[in-house]
Coordinates of C-alpha atoms in Angstrom, one line a residue:
M1 CA -16.2 45.4 17.6
R2 CA -19.6 44.9 19.2
P3 CA -20.6 47.1 22.2
A4 CA -21.2 44.1 24.5
V5 CA -17.5 43.4 24.4
F6 CA -16.6 46.7 26.0
F7 CA -19.7 47.2 28.3
N8 CA -19.1 44.3 30.7
A9 CA -20.6 44.3 34.2
D10 CA -17.5 42.8 35.8
D11 CA -15.2 45.4 34.1
L12 CA -17.6 48.2 35.1
G13 CA -17.6 47.2 38.8
F14 CA -21.2 46.0 39.0
G15 CA -20.5 42.3 39.4
S16 CA -21.5 40.1 42.3
G17 CA -17.9 39.6 43.5
F18 CA -17.8 38.3 47.1
W19 CA -21.6 38.3 47.6
R20 CA -21.7 35.3 45.3
A21 CA -20.3 33.1 48.1
V22 CA -22.7 34.4 50.9
P23 CA -25.6 31.9 50.3
G24 CA -23.2 29.0 50.7
L25 CA -21.8 30.5 54.0
F26 CA -25.3 30.7 55.5
V27 CA -25.9 27.0 54.8
T28 CA -22.5 26.0 56.0
I29 CA -22.7 27.9 59.3
G30 CA -26.2 26.4 60.0
L31 CA -25.0 22.8 59.4
F32 CA -21.9 23.4 61.5
L33 CA -23.9 24.7 64.5
T34 CA -26.5 21.9 64.1
F35 CA -23.9 19.1 64.2
L36 CA -22.0 20.8 67.0
G37 CA -25.1 20.9 69.2
L38 CA -26.0 17.3 68.4
I39 CA -22.5 16.2 69.4
S40 CA -22.6 18.1 72.7
A41 CA -26.1 16.6 73.5
L42 CA -24.8 13.1 72.8
G43 CA -21.9 13.7 75.0
A44 CA -24.1 14.8 77.9
M45 CA -26.3 11.7 77.9
D46 CA -26.4 9.4 81.1
L47 CA -27.3 5.8 80.5
S48 CA -26.8 4.4 84.0
T49 CA -30.6 4.0 84.9
P50 CA -33.7 3.8 82.8
D51 CA -35.1 7.1 84.2
K52 CA -31.9 8.9 83.3
V53 CA -32.0 7.3 79.8
Q54 CA -35.5 8.7 79.2
S55 CA -34.5 12.2 80.5
S56 CA -31.3 12.1 78.3
L57 CA -33.4 11.2 75.2
R58 CA -35.8 14.0 76.0
E59 CA -33.0 16.5 76.3
L60 CA -31.4 15.1 73.1
L61 CA -34.6 15.6 71.1
L62 CA -35.1 19.1 72.4
V63 CA -31.5 20.0 71.4
A64 CA -31.9 18.3 68.0
S65 CA -35.1 20.2 67.2
A66 CA -33.5 23.5 68.2
K67 CA -30.5 22.7 66.1
F68 CA -32.5 21.7 63.0
I69 CA -34.5 24.9 63.3
M70 CA -31.2 26.8 63.2
S71 CA -30.1 24.8 60.1
L72 CA -33.5 25.5 58.4
T73 CA -33.0 29.2 59.2
G74 CA -29.6 29.3 57.5
L75 CA -31.0 27.5 54.5
L76 CA -33.9 30.0 54.3
C77 CA -31.5 32.9 54.5
S78 CA -29.4 31.4 51.8
I79 CA -32.4 31.1 49.5
V80 CA -33.6 34.6 50.1
F81 CA -30.2 36.1 49.6
T82 CA -29.7 34.1 46.4
V83 CA -33.0 35.4 44.9
V84 CA -32.1 39.0 45.8
L85 CA -28.6 38.7 44.3
R86 CA -29.9 37.1 41.1
W87 CA -32.5 39.8 40.7
G88 CA -29.9 42.6 41.2
I89 CA -27.5 41.0 38.6
G90 CA -30.3 40.5 36.2
S91 CA -31.4 44.1 36.4
I92 CA -27.8 45.3 35.8
E93 CA -27.4 43.0 32.8
G94 CA -30.7 44.0 31.3
A95 CA -29.7 47.7 31.5
L96 CA -26.4 46.9 29.8
H97 CA -28.1 44.9 27.1
T98 CA -30.6 47.8 26.5
L99 CA -27.6 50.2 26.2
C100 CA -25.7 48.0 23.8
A101 CA -28.8 47.5 21.6
E102 CA -29.4 51.3 21.4
I103 CA -25.7 51.8 20.5
E104 CA -25.9 49.2 17.7
K105 CA -29.0 50.8 16.3
R106 CA -27.3 54.1 16.0
L107 CA -23.9 52.8 14.7
S108 CA -22.8 50.5 11.8
F109 CA -21.1 47.3 13.0
I110 CA -17.9 46.4 11.1
S111 CA -16.4 42.9 11.8
L112 CA -12.9 41.6 11.2
E113 CA -14.2 39.4 8.3
S114 CA -15.8 42.4 6.6
L115 CA -12.6 44.5 7.1
A116 CA -10.5 41.7 5.6
A117 CA -12.9 41.4 2.6
E118 CA -12.6 45.2 2.0
Q119 CA -8.8 44.9 2.1
L120 CA -8.9 42.0 -0.4
R121 CA -11.2 43.9 -2.7
A122 CA -8.9 47.0 -2.6
T123 CA -5.8 44.7 -3.3
R124 CA -7.5 43.3 -6.4
E125 CA -8.4 46.7 -7.7
Q126 CA -4.8 47.8 -7.2
R127 CA -3.5 44.7 -9.1
E128 CA -5.7 45.6 -12.0
H129 CA -4.5 49.2 -12.0
F130 CA -0.9 48.0 -11.9
R131 CA -1.4 45.6 -14.8
L132 CA -3.0 48.4 -16.9
I133 CA -0.1 50.7 -16.0
G134 CA 2.5 48.0 -17.1
L135 CA 0.7 47.3 -20.4
E136 CA 0.5 51.0 -21.2
L137 CA 4.1 51.6 -20.2
V138 CA 5.3 48.8 -22.5
A139 CA 3.1 50.1 -25.3
E140 CA 4.5 53.6 -24.9
L141 CA 8.1 52.4 -24.9
G142 CA 7.8 49.9 -27.7
R143 CA 6.1 52.2 -30.3
P144 CA 9.1 54.4 -31.0
L145 CA 11.5 51.4 -30.9
R146 CA 9.4 49.5 -33.4
E147 CA 8.4 52.3 -35.8
E148 CA 10.6 55.4 -35.7
L149 CA 14.1 54.1 -34.9
P150 CA 14.3 51.3 -37.5
A151 CA 13.0 53.5 -40.2
A152 CA 15.5 56.2 -39.5
I153 CA 18.5 53.8 -39.3
S154 CA 17.5 52.0 -42.6
S155 CA 16.9 55.2 -44.5
S156 CA 20.3 56.7 -43.5
I157 CA 22.1 53.4 -44.3
N158 CA 20.5 53.1 -47.7
A159 CA 21.2 56.7 -48.6
T160 CA 24.9 56.3 -47.7
M161 CA 25.8 52.8 -48.8
G162 CA 23.8 52.8 -52.1
P163 CA 26.4 54.6 -54.3
L164 CA 29.3 52.7 -52.7
L165 CA 27.7 49.3 -53.3
Q166 CA 26.9 50.2 -56.9
Q167 CA 30.5 51.2 -57.6
V168 CA 32.0 48.0 -55.9
G169 CA 29.6 45.8 -57.9
Q170 CA 30.5 47.4 -61.2
L171 CA 34.3 47.0 -60.6
G172 CA 34.0 43.4 -59.4
T173 CA 31.8 42.5 -62.4
D174 CA 34.3 44.0 -64.9
H175 CA 37.5 42.5 -63.5
M176 CA 36.2 39.1 -62.3
G177 CA 34.6 38.2 -65.6
S178 CA 37.8 38.2 -67.6
M179 CA 39.7 36.5 -64.8
V180 CA 37.2 33.7 -64.6
K181 CA 37.3 33.1 -68.3
D182 CA 41.1 32.8 -68.4
L183 CA 41.2 30.6 -65.3
S184 CA 38.4 28.2 -66.6
A185 CA 40.2 27.8 -70.0
R186 CA 43.5 26.8 -68.5
F187 CA 41.9 24.6 -65.9
S188 CA 39.9 22.7 -68.5
D189 CA 43.0 22.1 -70.6
D190 CA 45.1 20.8 -67.8
V191 CA 42.4 18.6 -66.3
G192 CA 41.7 17.1 -69.8
Q193 CA 45.3 16.1 -70.2
A194 CA 45.5 14.6 -66.7
L195 CA 42.3 12.6 -67.2
A196 CA 43.6 11.3 -70.6
K197 CA 46.8 10.0 -68.9
A198 CA 44.9 8.5 -66.0
S199 CA 42.5 6.7 -68.4
E200 CA 45.4 5.1 -70.3
R201 CA 47.0 3.9 -67.0
L202 CA 43.6 2.5 -65.8
V203 CA 43.2 0.6 -69.1
Q204 CA 46.6 -1.0 -68.6
A205 CA 45.7 -1.9 -65.1
G206 CA 42.4 -3.5 -66.3
D207 CA 44.3 -5.7 -68.8
R208 CA 46.7 -6.9 -66.1
I209 CA 43.8 -7.7 -63.8
G210 CA 42.1 -9.7 -66.6
E211 CA 45.3 -11.8 -67.0
L212 CA 45.4 -12.3 -63.3
S213 CA 41.7 -13.5 -63.2
T214 CA 42.5 -15.9 -66.1
R215 CA 45.4 -17.4 -64.0
M216 CA 43.1 -17.7 -61.0
D217 CA 40.5 -19.6 -63.1
Q218 CA 43.1 -22.0 -64.3
S219 CA 44.4 -22.5 -60.7
S220 CA 40.9 -23.1 -59.4
G221 CA 40.2 -25.6 -62.1
R222 CA 43.4 -27.6 -61.3
I223 CA 42.5 -27.5 -57.6
G224 CA 38.9 -28.8 -58.3
S225 CA 40.2 -31.7 -60.5
E226 CA 42.7 -32.7 -57.7
M227 CA 40.0 -32.6 -55.1
E228 CA 37.7 -34.7 -57.2
A229 CA 40.5 -37.3 -57.7
A230 CA 41.1 -37.3 -53.9
V231 CA 37.4 -37.7 -53.2
A232 CA 37.2 -40.6 -55.7
R233 CA 40.2 -42.3 -54.1
L234 CA 38.7 -41.8 -50.7
A235 CA 35.3 -43.3 -51.8
Q236 CA 37.2 -46.4 -53.3
A237 CA 39.0 -46.9 -50.0
V238 CA 35.7 -46.7 -48.1
D239 CA 34.2 -49.3 -50.4
D240 CA 37.2 -51.6 -49.9
L241 CA 36.9 -51.2 -46.2
R242 CA 33.1 -52.0 -46.3
G243 CA 33.8 -55.2 -48.3
T244 CA 36.5 -56.3 -46.0
M245 CA 34.4 -55.7 -42.9
S246 CA 31.5 -57.6 -44.5
A247 CA 33.7 -60.6 -45.3
T248 CA 35.2 -60.6 -41.8
A249 CA 31.8 -60.4 -40.2
A250 CA 30.5 -63.3 -42.3
S251 CA 33.5 -65.5 -41.4
A252 CA 33.1 -64.6 -37.7
S253 CA 29.4 -65.4 -37.8
G254 CA 30.0 -68.8 -39.4
A255 CA 32.6 -69.7 -36.8
F256 CA 30.3 -68.7 -34.0
T257 CA 27.4 -70.6 -35.5
D258 CA 29.5 -73.8 -35.8
G259 CA 30.8 -73.5 -32.3
A260 CA 27.3 -72.9 -31.0
D261 CA 25.9 -76.0 -32.8
R262 CA 28.7 -78.2 -31.5
L263 CA 28.3 -76.9 -28.0
L264 CA 24.5 -77.4 -28.1
G265 CA 24.9 -81.0 -29.4
A266 CA 27.4 -81.8 -26.6
M267 CA 25.1 -80.3 -24.1
N268 CA 22.1 -82.3 -25.3
Q269 CA 24.1 -85.6 -25.1
T270 CA 25.4 -84.7 -21.7
L271 CA 21.9 -83.8 -20.4
Q272 CA 20.5 -87.2 -21.4
E273 CA 23.2 -89.0 -19.4
I274 CA 23.6 -86.9 -16.2
R275 CA 20.2 -87.2 -14.4
D276 CA 21.6 -88.0 -10.9
N277 CA 24.0 -85.3 -9.8
T278 CA 21.7 -82.3 -10.8
R279 CA 22.5 -79.8 -8.0
A280 CA 26.4 -80.0 -8.3
G281 CA 26.3 -79.8 -12.1
A282 CA 23.8 -77.0 -12.1
E283 CA 26.1 -74.9 -9.8
A284 CA 29.1 -75.6 -12.0
M285 CA 27.2 -74.7 -15.2
S286 CA 25.8 -71.5 -13.7
A287 CA 29.3 -70.3 -12.7
A288 CA 30.6 -71.2 -16.2
A289 CA 27.7 -69.3 -17.8
A290 CA 28.3 -66.2 -15.7
D291 CA 32.0 -66.2 -16.6
M292 CA 31.3 -66.6 -20.3
R293 CA 28.7 -63.9 -20.2
G294 CA 31.1 -61.5 -18.4
A295 CA 33.8 -62.3 -20.9
A296 CA 31.4 -61.7 -23.8
E297 CA 30.2 -58.4 -22.4
G298 CA 33.8 -57.3 -21.8
F299 CA 34.8 -58.2 -25.3
R300 CA 31.7 -56.4 -26.6
T301 CA 32.6 -53.3 -24.6
E302 CA 36.2 -53.3 -25.8
L303 CA 35.1 -53.8 -29.4
E304 CA 32.6 -50.9 -29.2
A305 CA 35.3 -48.7 -27.6
A306 CA 37.8 -49.6 -30.2
T307 CA 35.3 -49.0 -33.0
R308 CA 34.2 -45.6 -31.5
S309 CA 37.8 -44.5 -30.9
G310 CA 38.8 -45.5 -34.4
A311 CA 35.8 -43.6 -35.9
A312 CA 36.4 -40.6 -33.6
G313 CA 40.1 -40.5 -34.5
A314 CA 39.4 -40.7 -38.2
A315 CA 36.7 -38.0 -38.0
A316 CA 39.1 -35.8 -35.8
R317 CA 41.9 -36.2 -38.3
M318 CA 39.6 -35.4 -41.2
Q319 CA 38.1 -32.4 -39.4
A320 CA 41.6 -31.2 -38.5
A321 CA 42.7 -31.5 -42.1
G322 CA 39.5 -29.7 -43.2
T323 CA 40.1 -26.9 -40.7
D324 CA 43.7 -26.4 -41.8
A325 CA 42.6 -26.4 -45.5
S326 CA 39.8 -23.9 -44.8
A327 CA 42.2 -21.6 -42.9
Q328 CA 44.8 -21.6 -45.7
I329 CA 42.5 -21.2 -48.7
S330 CA 39.6 -19.3 -47.1
A331 CA 40.0 -16.4 -49.6
A332 CA 40.0 -18.5 -52.8
G333 CA 38.2 -21.9 -52.1
S334 CA 35.3 -21.6 -49.7
N335 CA 33.2 -24.0 -51.9
V336 CA 36.0 -26.6 -52.0
V337 CA 36.3 -26.4 -48.2
Q338 CA 32.5 -27.0 -47.8
A339 CA 32.7 -30.0 -50.1
F340 CA 35.7 -31.3 -48.2
G341 CA 33.8 -30.9 -44.9
R342 CA 30.8 -32.8 -46.3
T343 CA 33.1 -35.6 -47.5
A344 CA 34.8 -35.8 -44.1
S345 CA 31.4 -36.0 -42.3
E346 CA 30.2 -38.7 -44.7
I347 CA 33.4 -40.7 -44.1
A348 CA 33.0 -40.4 -40.4
E349 CA 29.3 -41.5 -40.6
A350 CA 30.3 -44.4 -42.8
T351 CA 33.0 -45.5 -40.4
R352 CA 30.6 -45.2 -37.5
D353 CA 28.0 -47.3 -39.4
I354 CA 30.6 -49.9 -40.2
G355 CA 31.7 -50.1 -36.5
A356 CA 28.1 -50.4 -35.3
R357 CA 27.4 -53.1 -37.9
A358 CA 30.5 -55.0 -37.0
A359 CA 29.6 -54.8 -33.3
R360 CA 26.1 -56.0 -34.1
D361 CA 27.2 -58.9 -36.3
L362 CA 30.0 -60.1 -34.0
L363 CA 28.3 -59.7 -30.6
G364 CA 24.9 -61.1 -31.8
P365 CA 26.2 -64.7 -31.7
L366 CA 27.7 -64.1 -28.2
D367 CA 24.2 -63.0 -27.0
S368 CA 22.6 -66.1 -28.5
I369 CA 25.3 -68.3 -26.9
S370 CA 24.7 -66.7 -23.5
A371 CA 20.9 -67.3 -24.0
H372 CA 21.6 -71.0 -24.9
L373 CA 23.9 -71.3 -21.9
R374 CA 21.2 -69.9 -19.6
E375 CA 18.7 -72.4 -21.0
T376 CA 21.3 -75.2 -20.6
A377 CA 21.8 -74.2 -17.0
D378 CA 18.1 -74.4 -16.3
G379 CA 18.0 -77.8 -18.0
V380 CA 21.0 -78.9 -15.9
A381 CA 19.2 -77.9 -12.7
A382 CA 16.4 -80.3 -13.7
A383 CA 18.7 -83.1 -14.8
A384 CA 21.2 -85.2 -12.9
G385 CA 24.5 -87.1 -13.3
G386 CA 27.1 -87.4 -16.0
V387 CA 29.9 -85.1 -14.7
G388 CA 32.6 -86.6 -16.9
R389 CA 30.7 -86.2 -20.1
L390 CA 29.8 -82.6 -18.9
G391 CA 33.6 -81.9 -18.7
D392 CA 34.0 -83.2 -22.3
G393 CA 31.2 -80.9 -23.5
V394 CA 32.7 -77.9 -21.6
R395 CA 36.1 -78.7 -23.2
A396 CA 34.5 -78.8 -26.6
G397 CA 32.8 -75.4 -25.8
A398 CA 36.2 -74.0 -24.8
E399 CA 37.7 -75.2 -28.1
A400 CA 34.9 -73.5 -30.0
A401 CA 35.5 -70.3 -28.0
E402 CA 39.2 -70.5 -28.9
R403 CA 38.3 -70.8 -32.5
A404 CA 35.9 -67.9 -32.2
A405 CA 38.7 -65.8 -30.6
G406 CA 41.0 -66.7 -33.5
A407 CA 38.3 -65.5 -35.9
F408 CA 37.9 -62.3 -33.9
R409 CA 41.7 -61.8 -34.1
G410 CA 41.6 -62.3 -37.9
S411 CA 38.7 -59.7 -38.1
S412 CA 40.7 -57.1 -36.2
E413 CA 43.7 -57.7 -38.4
A414 CA 41.5 -57.3 -41.5
L415 CA 40.1 -54.0 -39.9
V416 CA 43.7 -52.7 -39.5
S417 CA 44.5 -53.6 -43.0
A418 CA 41.4 -51.9 -44.2
A419 CA 42.3 -48.7 -42.3
S420 CA 45.7 -48.5 -44.2
P421 CA 44.0 -47.4 -47.5
L422 CA 42.2 -44.7 -45.5
R423 CA 45.5 -43.4 -44.1
A424 CA 47.0 -43.4 -47.7
T425 CA 43.9 -41.4 -48.9
T426 CA 44.4 -38.9 -46.0
E427 CA 48.1 -38.5 -47.0
R428 CA 47.1 -37.9 -50.6
I429 CA 44.6 -35.3 -49.4
E430 CA 47.3 -33.5 -47.5
A431 CA 49.5 -33.5 -50.6
S432 CA 46.7 -31.9 -52.5
I433 CA 46.3 -29.3 -49.8
R434 CA 49.9 -28.5 -50.0
Q435 CA 49.7 -28.1 -53.8
L436 CA 46.6 -25.8 -53.3
T437 CA 48.6 -23.7 -50.7
D438 CA 51.5 -23.3 -53.2
A439 CA 49.0 -22.3 -55.9
T440 CA 47.4 -19.8 -53.6
E441 CA 50.8 -18.3 -52.7
H442 CA 51.6 -18.0 -56.4
V443 CA 48.3 -16.2 -57.0
A444 CA 48.9 -13.9 -54.0
G445 CA 52.4 -13.0 -55.4
T446 CA 50.8 -12.2 -58.8
V447 CA 48.1 -10.1 -57.1
S448 CA 50.7 -8.2 -55.1
R449 CA 52.8 -7.4 -58.2
S450 CA 49.7 -6.2 -60.0
A451 CA 48.9 -4.0 -57.0
E452 CA 52.4 -2.5 -57.1
Q453 CA 52.1 -1.7 -60.8
T454 CA 48.6 -0.2 -60.2
A455 CA 50.1 1.9 -57.3
R456 CA 52.9 3.1 -59.6
S457 CA 50.3 4.1 -62.2
A458 CA 48.3 6.0 -59.6
A459 CA 51.5 7.8 -58.5
D460 CA 52.2 8.8 -62.1
A461 CA 48.6 10.1 -62.4
L462 CA 49.0 12.1 -59.2
A463 CA 52.3 13.6 -60.4
A464 CA 50.5 14.7 -63.6
A465 CA 47.7 16.2 -61.5
Q466 CA 50.2 18.0 -59.4
T467 CA 51.8 19.5 -62.5
A468 CA 48.4 20.7 -63.6
L469 CA 47.7 22.1 -60.2
G470 CA 51.0 24.0 -60.3
G471 CA 49.8 25.7 -63.5
H472 CA 46.5 26.5 -61.7
A473 CA 48.5 28.0 -58.8
G474 CA 50.1 30.4 -61.2
A475 CA 46.7 31.4 -62.5
I476 CA 45.5 31.9 -59.0
E477 CA 48.4 34.1 -58.2
A478 CA 47.5 36.2 -61.2
S479 CA 44.0 36.4 -60.0
L480 CA 45.2 37.5 -56.6
A481 CA 47.2 40.3 -58.3
G482 CA 44.0 41.5 -60.0
V483 CA 42.2 41.4 -56.6
G484 CA 45.0 43.5 -55.1
E485 CA 44.4 46.1 -57.8
V486 CA 40.7 46.1 -56.9
V487 CA 41.6 46.6 -53.2
D488 CA 43.8 49.5 -54.2
R489 CA 40.9 51.0 -56.0
L490 CA 38.6 50.6 -53.0
K491 CA 41.0 52.4 -50.7
G492 CA 39.6 55.7 -52.1
Q493 CA 36.2 54.8 -50.6
G494 CA 37.5 55.5 -47.0
A495 CA 36.1 59.1 -47.1
Q496 CA 32.7 57.8 -47.9
L497 CA 32.9 55.3 -45.1
D498 CA 33.8 58.2 -42.7
T499 CA 30.7 60.0 -43.9
L500 CA 28.6 56.8 -43.2
D501 CA 30.1 56.7 -39.7
E502 CA 29.0 60.3 -39.0
K503 CA 25.5 59.6 -40.2
L504 CA 25.3 56.5 -38.1
G505 CA 26.5 58.6 -35.1
A506 CA 23.7 61.1 -35.8
A507 CA 21.1 58.3 -36.0
F508 CA 22.3 56.9 -32.6
D509 CA 22.1 60.4 -31.0
M510 CA 18.5 60.7 -32.3
Y511 CA 17.8 57.2 -30.8
A512 CA 19.3 58.3 -27.4
V513 CA 17.2 61.5 -27.4
K514 CA 14.0 59.6 -28.0
V515 CA 14.8 57.0 -25.4
A516 CA 15.5 59.7 -22.8
A517 CA 12.1 61.3 -23.7
A518 CA 10.4 58.0 -23.2
V519 CA 12.1 57.4 -19.9
D520 CA 11.0 60.9 -18.7
T521 CA 7.5 60.2 -19.7
L522 CA 7.6 57.0 -17.8
S523 CA 9.0 58.6 -14.6
D524 CA 6.3 61.3 -14.8
Y525 CA 3.6 58.6 -15.1
V526 CA 5.1 56.8 -12.1
R527 CA 5.1 60.0 -10.0
R528 CA 1.5 60.7 -10.9
M529 CA 0.5 57.2 -10.0
Q530 CA 2.3 57.5 -6.6
S531 CA 0.6 60.8 -5.9
E532 CA -2.8 59.2 -6.7
L533 CA -2.2 56.1 -4.6
A534 CA -0.7 57.9 -1.5
P535 CA -4.2 58.9 0.0
A536 CA -5.5 55.4 -0.4
L537 CA -2.4 54.0 1.4
D538 CA -2.7 56.5 4.2
T539 CA -6.4 55.5 4.7
L540 CA -5.5 51.8 4.7
R541 CA -2.7 52.5 7.3
A542 CA -5.1 54.4 9.6
V543 CA -7.7 51.5 9.4
V544 CA -5.0 49.0 10.3
E545 CA -3.8 51.1 13.2
Q546 CA -7.3 51.4 14.6
A547 CA -7.8 47.6 14.3
E548 CA -4.6 47.0 16.2
Q549 CA -5.8 49.3 19.0
F550 CA -9.1 47.3 19.3
I551 CA -7.5 43.8 19.2
P552 CA -5.9 43.7 22.8
E553 CA -8.9 45.1 24.6
S554 CA -11.2 42.5 22.9
R555 CA -8.8 39.7 23.9
G556 CA -8.6 40.9 27.6
A557 CA -12.4 41.1 27.8
S558 CA -13.0 37.7 26.4
G559 CA -10.4 36.2 28.8
R560 CA -12.1 37.8 31.8
R561 CA -15.5 36.6 30.8
T562 CA -14.1 33.0 30.4
S563 CA -12.7 33.1 34.0

């Protein structure tokens, strides 16, 4: 702590105290008396006549001058007293400052920061000392554990167990050599016989499997020929259907062409004669054209739907048949199923093409007829008259439409008759699938019987192996009897084991003695360290106590100076 903290003028009783407020009292009293006199002079003024006003003002001025002189006197006294007070306080503070300076010259100043730094330095030195102590302690304890104890234990064990291990190894070598030779000879004979029997059974099983594979090849060849025949029949049916549809389309096209020519001729003749009644004829022909176009579009829609449903039904039936066939012969005829699937897809595509071609060939004339009717209606709008002949022409057109409908009916009947060979082909394919299923079942039965024979052969081989293992069990029992004799011979080594136990006990006693000596050395070292560190701890405790004594006084002095 610095001396100025303790040598404080206020704490020593040399402070200004009450005298600090005296200069302000002088000024306050002078101003109070001045204003009091002015107020009394103003209250005594008489303003009734001019003469009295002048005398009152004169008295007021005299009183005011006296009162201001009193105020100036108080202010002068305040100034003088303040100067004297400041000079006295300054002299006291100068003397204290001189005293503190002399004290600091003759003493060494120690601050709280320097004290904390010294404590930190001492703590670091102690940490280094403790680290060195721990390292030396570990080194002193680890040396006997690493060097002396393992050497003593290993030497005692080697000296005791050497003769015993040598005798055991000699006995085991003599008895186990003959036993291994006998056992290996018997085992090799039995295993050779069992392997010979197993090889004969495996040869028989291989022959049976070869016969089975030959039967499978024959069955697959027969299935392939039947499928080829079915595919050929199906292709022939498709060709027949294509020819029938072509002929039907040609006949329908011719009928529509004739009807259109006759209708156009009648319309041309009618147009030349009906020039007068244009508007009524135009309305009638427009209505007739709209009806005929609606009928044509409805027929076209129905024909497309029928063609699409027929193609979809045929494709669905073919796909269902292919799915059933692939599910039944998936293990033996994956290639056949793929070929069948491709054939079904080609048939469905061909049917779809035929339907589209039929729709195009049959509905094309209807579109041309509707176009001609539209042109006819436009011509009728520009013409006039001839309603009677117009009726005849319309009747002729109706007859042509009836003939076209008959032609369409014949085409549909031809389409139905063409679909019947396709149905017959499908039935033949189903019969082929059933034959393929029967052949597959026959092959499966043959395979199962062969598997049963193979299982019996394996059971016989296992029985032979079990017999051989029974002979080996007898040999093993004989070997165990020889091992029992060896154990009986080893029973006499118990005394030597007891001697080994005593030597191990002596070694552990030696280890306990050395560990106790190391612990005593460690405890002595700790006591010596405590005795060396005790003075340093006492000195540090004394320094801390002195610092605690100074701390409250410094806080009180700083608080009073602040106030």
